[in-house]
CSV table of C-alpha atoms in Angstrom, one decimal:
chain,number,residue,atom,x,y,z
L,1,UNK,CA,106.2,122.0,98.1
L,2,UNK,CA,107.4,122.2,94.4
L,3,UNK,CA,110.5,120.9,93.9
L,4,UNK,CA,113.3,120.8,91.0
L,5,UNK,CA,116.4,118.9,91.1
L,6,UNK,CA,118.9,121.6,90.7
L,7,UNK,CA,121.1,120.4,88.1
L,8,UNK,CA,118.0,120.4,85.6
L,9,UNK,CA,117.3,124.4,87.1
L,10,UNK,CA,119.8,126.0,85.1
L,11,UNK,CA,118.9,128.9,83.1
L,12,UNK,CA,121.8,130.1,81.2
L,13,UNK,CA,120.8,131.0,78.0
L,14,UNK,CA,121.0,128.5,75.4
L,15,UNK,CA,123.2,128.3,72.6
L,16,UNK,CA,122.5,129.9,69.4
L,17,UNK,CA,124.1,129.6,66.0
L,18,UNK,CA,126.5,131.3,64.4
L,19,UNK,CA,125.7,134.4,62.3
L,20,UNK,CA,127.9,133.6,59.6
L,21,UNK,CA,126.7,129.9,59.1
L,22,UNK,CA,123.5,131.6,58.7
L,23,UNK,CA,124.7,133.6,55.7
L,24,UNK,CA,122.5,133.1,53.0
L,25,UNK,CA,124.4,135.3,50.3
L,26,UNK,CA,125.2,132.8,47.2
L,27,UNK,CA,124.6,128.7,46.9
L,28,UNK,CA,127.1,127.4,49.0
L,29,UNK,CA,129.6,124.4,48.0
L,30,UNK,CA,128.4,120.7,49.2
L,31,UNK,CA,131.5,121.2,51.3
L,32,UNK,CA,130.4,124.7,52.6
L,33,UNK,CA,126.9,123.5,53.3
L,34,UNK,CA,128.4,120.5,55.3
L,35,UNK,CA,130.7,123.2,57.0
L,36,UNK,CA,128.0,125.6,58.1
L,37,UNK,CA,125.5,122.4,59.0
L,38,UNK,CA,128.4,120.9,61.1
L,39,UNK,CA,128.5,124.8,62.8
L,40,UNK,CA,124.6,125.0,63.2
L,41,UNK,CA,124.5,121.2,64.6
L,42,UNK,CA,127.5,122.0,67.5
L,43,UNK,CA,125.5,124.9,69.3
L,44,UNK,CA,122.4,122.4,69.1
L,45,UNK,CA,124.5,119.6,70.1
L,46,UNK,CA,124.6,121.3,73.8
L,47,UNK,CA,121.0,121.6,74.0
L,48,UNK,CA,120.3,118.2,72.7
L,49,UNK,CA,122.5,116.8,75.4
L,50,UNK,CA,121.0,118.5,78.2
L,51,UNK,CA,117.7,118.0,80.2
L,52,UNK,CA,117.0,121.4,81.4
L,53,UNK,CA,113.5,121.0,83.0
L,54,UNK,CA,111.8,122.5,79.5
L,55,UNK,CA,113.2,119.6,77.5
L,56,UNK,CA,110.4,118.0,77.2
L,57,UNK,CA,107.7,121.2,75.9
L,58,UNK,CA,110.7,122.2,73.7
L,59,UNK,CA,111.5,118.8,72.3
L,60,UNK,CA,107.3,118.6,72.1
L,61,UNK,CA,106.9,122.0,70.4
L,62,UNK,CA,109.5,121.0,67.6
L,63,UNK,CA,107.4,117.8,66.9
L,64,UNK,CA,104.5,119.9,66.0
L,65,UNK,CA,106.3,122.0,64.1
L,66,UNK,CA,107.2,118.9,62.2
L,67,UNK,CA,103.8,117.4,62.3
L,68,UNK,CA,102.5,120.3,60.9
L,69,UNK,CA,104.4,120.5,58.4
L,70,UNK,CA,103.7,116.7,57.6
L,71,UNK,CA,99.8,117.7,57.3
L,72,UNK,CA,100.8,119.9,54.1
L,73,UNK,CA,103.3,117.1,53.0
L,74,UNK,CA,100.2,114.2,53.3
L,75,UNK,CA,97.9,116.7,51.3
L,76,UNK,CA,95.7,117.6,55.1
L,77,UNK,CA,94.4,120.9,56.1
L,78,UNK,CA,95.4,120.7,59.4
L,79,UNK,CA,96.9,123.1,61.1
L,80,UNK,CA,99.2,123.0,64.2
L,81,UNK,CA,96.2,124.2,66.1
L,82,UNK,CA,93.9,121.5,65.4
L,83,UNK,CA,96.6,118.8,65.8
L,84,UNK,CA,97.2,120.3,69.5
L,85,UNK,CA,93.3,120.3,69.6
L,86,UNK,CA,92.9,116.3,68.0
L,87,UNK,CA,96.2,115.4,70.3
L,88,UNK,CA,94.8,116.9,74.0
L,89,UNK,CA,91.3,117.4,73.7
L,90,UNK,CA,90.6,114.0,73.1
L,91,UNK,CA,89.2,111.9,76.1
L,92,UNK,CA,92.0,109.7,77.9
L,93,UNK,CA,93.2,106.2,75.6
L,94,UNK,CA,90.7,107.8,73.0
L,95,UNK,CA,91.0,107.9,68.6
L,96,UNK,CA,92.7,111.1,67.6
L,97,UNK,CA,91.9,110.9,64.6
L,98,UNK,CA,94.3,110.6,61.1
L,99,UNK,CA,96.2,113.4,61.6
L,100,UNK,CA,96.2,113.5,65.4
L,101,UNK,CA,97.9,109.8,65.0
L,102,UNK,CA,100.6,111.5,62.6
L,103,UNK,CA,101.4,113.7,65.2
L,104,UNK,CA,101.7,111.1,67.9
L,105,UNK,CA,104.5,109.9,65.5
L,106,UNK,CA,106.1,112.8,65.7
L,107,UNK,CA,105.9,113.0,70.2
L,108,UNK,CA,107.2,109.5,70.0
L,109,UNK,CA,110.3,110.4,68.0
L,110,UNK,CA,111.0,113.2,70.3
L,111,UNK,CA,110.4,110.9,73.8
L,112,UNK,CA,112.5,107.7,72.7
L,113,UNK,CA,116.1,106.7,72.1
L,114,UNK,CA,117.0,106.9,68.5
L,115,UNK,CA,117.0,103.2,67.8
L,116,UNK,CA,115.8,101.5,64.7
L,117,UNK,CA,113.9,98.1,65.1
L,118,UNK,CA,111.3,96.9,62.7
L,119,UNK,CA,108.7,96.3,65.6
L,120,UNK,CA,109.7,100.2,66.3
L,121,UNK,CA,109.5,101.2,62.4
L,122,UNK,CA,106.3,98.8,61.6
L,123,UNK,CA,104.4,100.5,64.4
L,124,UNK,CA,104.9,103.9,63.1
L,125,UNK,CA,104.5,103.2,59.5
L,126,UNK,CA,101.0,102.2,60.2
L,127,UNK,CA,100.7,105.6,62.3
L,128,UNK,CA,101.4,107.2,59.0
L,129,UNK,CA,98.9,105.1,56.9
L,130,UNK,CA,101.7,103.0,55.5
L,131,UNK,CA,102.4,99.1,55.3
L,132,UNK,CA,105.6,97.6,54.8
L,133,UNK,CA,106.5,93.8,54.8
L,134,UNK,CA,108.5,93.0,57.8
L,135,UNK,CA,111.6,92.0,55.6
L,136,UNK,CA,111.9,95.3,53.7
L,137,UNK,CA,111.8,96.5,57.4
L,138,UNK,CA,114.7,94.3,58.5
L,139,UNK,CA,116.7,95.5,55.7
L,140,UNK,CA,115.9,98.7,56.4
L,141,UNK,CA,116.8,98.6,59.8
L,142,UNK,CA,120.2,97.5,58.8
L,143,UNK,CA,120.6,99.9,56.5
L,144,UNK,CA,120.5,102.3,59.4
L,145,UNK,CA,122.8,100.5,61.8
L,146,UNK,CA,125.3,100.7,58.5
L,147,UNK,CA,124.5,104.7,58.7
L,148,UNK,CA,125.5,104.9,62.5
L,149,UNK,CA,129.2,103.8,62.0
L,150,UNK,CA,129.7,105.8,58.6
L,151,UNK,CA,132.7,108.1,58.5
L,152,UNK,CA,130.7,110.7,56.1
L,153,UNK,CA,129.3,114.1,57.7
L,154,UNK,CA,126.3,113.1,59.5
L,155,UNK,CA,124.0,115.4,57.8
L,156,UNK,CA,124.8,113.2,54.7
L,157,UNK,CA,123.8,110.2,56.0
L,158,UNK,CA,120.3,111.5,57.4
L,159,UNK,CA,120.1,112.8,53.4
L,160,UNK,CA,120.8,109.2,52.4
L,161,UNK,CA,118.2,107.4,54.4
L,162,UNK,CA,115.6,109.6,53.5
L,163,UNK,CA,116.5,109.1,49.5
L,164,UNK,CA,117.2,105.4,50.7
L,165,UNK,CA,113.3,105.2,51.8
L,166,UNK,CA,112.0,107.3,48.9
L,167,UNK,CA,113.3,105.1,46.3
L,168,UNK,CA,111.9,102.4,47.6
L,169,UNK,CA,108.4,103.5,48.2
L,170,UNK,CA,108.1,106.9,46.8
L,171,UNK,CA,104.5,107.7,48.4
L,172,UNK,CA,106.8,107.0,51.8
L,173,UNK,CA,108.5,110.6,52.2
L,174,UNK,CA,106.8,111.3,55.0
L,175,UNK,CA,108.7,108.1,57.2
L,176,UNK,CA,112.1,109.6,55.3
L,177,UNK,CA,112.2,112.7,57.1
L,178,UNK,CA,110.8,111.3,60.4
L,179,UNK,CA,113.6,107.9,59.7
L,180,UNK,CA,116.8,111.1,58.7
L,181,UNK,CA,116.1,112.8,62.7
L,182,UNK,CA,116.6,109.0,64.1
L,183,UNK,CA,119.9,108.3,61.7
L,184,UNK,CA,121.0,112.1,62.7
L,185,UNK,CA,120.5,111.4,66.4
L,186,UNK,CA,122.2,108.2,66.3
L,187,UNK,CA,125.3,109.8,64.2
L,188,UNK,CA,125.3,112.9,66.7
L,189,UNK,CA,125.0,110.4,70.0
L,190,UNK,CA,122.1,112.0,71.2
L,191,UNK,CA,119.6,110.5,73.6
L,192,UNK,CA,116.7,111.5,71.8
L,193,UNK,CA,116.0,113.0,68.3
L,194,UNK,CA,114.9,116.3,67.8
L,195,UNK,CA,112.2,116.5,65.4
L,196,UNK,CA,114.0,119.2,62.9
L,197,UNK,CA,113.9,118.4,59.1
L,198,UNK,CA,110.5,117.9,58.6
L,199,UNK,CA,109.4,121.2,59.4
L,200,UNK,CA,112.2,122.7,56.6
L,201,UNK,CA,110.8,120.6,53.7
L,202,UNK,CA,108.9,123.4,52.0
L,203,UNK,CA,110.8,126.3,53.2
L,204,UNK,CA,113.5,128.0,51.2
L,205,UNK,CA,116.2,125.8,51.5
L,206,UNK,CA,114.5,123.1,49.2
L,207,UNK,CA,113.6,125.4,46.5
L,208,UNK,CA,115.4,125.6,43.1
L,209,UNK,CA,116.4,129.5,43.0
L,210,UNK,CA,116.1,132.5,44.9
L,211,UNK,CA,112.4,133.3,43.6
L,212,UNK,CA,111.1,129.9,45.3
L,213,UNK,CA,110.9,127.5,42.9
L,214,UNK,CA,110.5,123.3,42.5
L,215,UNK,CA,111.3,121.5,45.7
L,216,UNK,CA,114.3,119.4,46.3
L,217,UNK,CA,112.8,116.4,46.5
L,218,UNK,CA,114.8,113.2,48.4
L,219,UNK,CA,117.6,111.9,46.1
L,220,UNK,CA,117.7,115.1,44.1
L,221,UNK,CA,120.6,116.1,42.4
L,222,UNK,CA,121.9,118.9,45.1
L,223,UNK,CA,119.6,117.2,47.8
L,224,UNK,CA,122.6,116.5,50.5
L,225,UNK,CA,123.4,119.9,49.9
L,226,UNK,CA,119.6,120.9,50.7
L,227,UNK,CA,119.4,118.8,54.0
L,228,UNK,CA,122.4,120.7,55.2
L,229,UNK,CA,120.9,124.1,54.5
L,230,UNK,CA,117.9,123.2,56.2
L,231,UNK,CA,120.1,121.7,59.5
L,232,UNK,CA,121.0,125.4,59.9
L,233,UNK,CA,117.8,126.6,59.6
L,234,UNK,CA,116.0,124.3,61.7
L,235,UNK,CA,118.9,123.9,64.5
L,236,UNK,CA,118.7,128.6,64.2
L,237,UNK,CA,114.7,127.9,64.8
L,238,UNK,CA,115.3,125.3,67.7
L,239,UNK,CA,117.9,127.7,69.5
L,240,UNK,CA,115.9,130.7,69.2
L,241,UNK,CA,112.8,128.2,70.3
L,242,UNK,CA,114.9,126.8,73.4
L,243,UNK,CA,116.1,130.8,74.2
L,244,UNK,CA,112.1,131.4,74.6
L,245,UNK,CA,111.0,128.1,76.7
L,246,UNK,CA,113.7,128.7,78.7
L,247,UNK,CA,112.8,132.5,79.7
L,248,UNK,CA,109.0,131.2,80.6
L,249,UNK,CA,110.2,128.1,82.4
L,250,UNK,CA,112.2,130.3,85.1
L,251,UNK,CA,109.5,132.3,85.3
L,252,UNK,CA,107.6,129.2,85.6
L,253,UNK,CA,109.0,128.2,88.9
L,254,UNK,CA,109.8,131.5,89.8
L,255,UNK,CA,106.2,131.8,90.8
L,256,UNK,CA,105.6,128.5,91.6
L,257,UNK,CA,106.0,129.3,95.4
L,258,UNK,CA,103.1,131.3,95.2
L,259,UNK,CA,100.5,128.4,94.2
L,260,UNK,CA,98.8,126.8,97.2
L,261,UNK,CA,96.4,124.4,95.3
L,262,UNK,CA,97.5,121.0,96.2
L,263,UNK,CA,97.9,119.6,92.7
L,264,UNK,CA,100.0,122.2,91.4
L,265,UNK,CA,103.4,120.7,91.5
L,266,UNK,CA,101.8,118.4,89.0
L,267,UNK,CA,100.9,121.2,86.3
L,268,UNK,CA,103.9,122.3,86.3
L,269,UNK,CA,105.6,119.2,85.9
L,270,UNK,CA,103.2,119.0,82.4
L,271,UNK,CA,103.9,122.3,81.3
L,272,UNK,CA,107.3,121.4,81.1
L,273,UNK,CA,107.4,118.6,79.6
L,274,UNK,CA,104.6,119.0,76.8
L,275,UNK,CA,103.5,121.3,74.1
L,276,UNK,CA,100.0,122.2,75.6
L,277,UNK,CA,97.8,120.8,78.2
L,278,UNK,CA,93.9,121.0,79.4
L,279,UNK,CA,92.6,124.1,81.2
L,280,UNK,CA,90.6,121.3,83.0
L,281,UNK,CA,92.8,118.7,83.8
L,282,UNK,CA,91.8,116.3,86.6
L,283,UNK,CA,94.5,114.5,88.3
L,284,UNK,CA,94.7,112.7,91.4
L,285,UNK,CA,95.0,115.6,93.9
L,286,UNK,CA,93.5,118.1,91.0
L,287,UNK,CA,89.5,118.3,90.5
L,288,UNK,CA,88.3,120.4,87.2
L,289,UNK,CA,87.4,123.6,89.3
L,290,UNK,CA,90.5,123.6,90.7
L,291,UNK,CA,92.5,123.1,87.6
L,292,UNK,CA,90.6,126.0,86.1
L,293,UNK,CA,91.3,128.4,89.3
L,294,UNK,CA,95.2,127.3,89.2
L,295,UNK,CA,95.7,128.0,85.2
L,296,UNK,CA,93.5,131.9,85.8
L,297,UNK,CA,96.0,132.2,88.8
L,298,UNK,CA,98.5,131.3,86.7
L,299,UNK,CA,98.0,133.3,83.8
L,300,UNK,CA,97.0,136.1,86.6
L,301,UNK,CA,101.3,135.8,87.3
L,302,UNK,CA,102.3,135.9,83.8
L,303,UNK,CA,103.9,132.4,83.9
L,304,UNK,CA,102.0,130.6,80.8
L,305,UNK,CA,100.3,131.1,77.6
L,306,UNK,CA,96.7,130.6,76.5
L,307,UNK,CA,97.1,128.8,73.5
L,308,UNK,CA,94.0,127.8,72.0
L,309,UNK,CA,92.2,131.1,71.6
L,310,UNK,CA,88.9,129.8,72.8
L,311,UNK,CA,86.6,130.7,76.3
L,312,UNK,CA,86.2,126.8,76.6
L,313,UNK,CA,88.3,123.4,75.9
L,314,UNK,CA,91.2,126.0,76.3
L,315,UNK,CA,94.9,124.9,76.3
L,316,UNK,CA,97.5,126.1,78.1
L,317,UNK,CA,101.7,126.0,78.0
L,318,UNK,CA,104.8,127.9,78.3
């Protein structure tokens, strides 16, 4: 039997932010900005808290968004696709690749508690292709535990690490963002980060005027102001994101009585807790045919999504 421990089973529907704070009419004040971030940040705060039992896809799905996102950032081609394809298709313990290794960066920011050591920050500097000498990192790391006692608005201090890291090592922007959704977490108390800012850098709210113009790069002028335009955005896109895990995960384990293969309770553990997994996972109680008759019976009851597009190496999730 399949079972759920019922304070994780909740499906309420999540939080979403404000309409006004999503206003976009006029440049808002660094004051406004920091108001409507502060707005956009409380109805995520709830969801950050939480486990609901589709934490773990959600908190997953975000860090694609932001490794994808990164690929553009580090000059890559890669597309979330093929980072879900380098990440899951690879063979267990085995190379992802360069930008399959930037997204593991990314999963490991979502899974772990936001704390800043330099063993912790040297590991995922060389993830990202980066070396730093171990002092720089102990200053660094400092630096941060500075940031998590600061009386300023939180947002500004995930602005100030990021500009922090920048001006030391300018070809380092990448470890800014993913360093500002630590020093955020930390600030906000949460147990783990939520990848967020990342996946706002070359959307509108970085860009100089309405038609789209130079991005706001870290320590800008007007770049605290930019990091809190892009909070709202990015907590609106991880509300409406939570909204739409949630409505597949009850349906989920709605069905979930219905499977008889013996391994199921174990898919469904997966596909709530990552972005995508293998139409022919093996596990313990779970051989390949049967892993590919549970996901057609699955997808048969409406309860996940084909993600990958293909007739073989498919991936599935919520």
């Amino acid at each position: 039997m399949i079972r759920l421990d019922p304070a994780t089973a909740s499906f309420s529907a999540p939080p979403s932010v404000p309409a006004w704070a999503l206003t976009s009419s006029g440049a808002p004040s660094d004051g406004g900005a920091a108001f409507r971030a502060g707005a956009a940040l409380g109805a995520l705060d709830t969801l950050a808290r939480a486990q609901p039992a589709w934490a773990g896809a959600w908190r997953q799905r975000l860090a694609l968004s932001c490794a994808a996102a990164s690929m553009r950032l580090a000059g890559r081609a890669e597309d979330a696709a093929a980072l879900r394809d380098a990440w899951h298709l690879r063979p267990p313990g085995g190379d992802p690749g360069p930008a399959g290794v930037v997204f593991g960066a990314w999963r490991q920011l979502a899974r772990q508690p936001p704390a800043a050591t330099p063993d912790r920050l040297g590991k995922i500097l060389d993830q990202l292709g980066l070396h730093w000498d171990g002092g720089v990192l102990a200053d660094l790391c400092s630096q941060v535990e500075k940031l998590e006692v600061s009386q300023r608005p939180a947002p500004f201090d995930a602005a100030a690490i990021t500009a922090e890291v920048v001006a030391m090592r300018p070809d380092a922007e990448l470890f800014g963002w993913w360093l500002a959704d630590l020093v955020l977490a930390q600030r906000l108390g949460w147990p783990q980060p939520l990848p967020l800012l990342m996946a706002q850098v070359f959307g509108p709210s970085f860009r100089i005027g309405a038609g789209g113009g130079r991005r706001i790069r870290p320590g800008d002028k007007n770049f605290e102001r930019a990091v809190c335009v892009a909070l709202v955005a990015a907590a609106a896109d991880a509300c409406r994101l939570a909204a739409e895990l949630a409505r597949r995960a009850e349906r989920l384990l709605a069905v979930a009585p219905k499977l008889r293969a013996k391994g199921a309770g174990d898919v469904i553990f997966l596909l709530l807790s990552e972005d995508a997994i293998s139409g022919s996972l093996t596990t313990k109680n779970l051989s390949r045919f049967a892993s590919r008759r549970l996901f057609e019976r699955l997808q048969q009851l409406e309860a996940v999504h084909e993600l990958s597009g293909r007739a073989s190496f498919r991936l599935f999730g919520l």
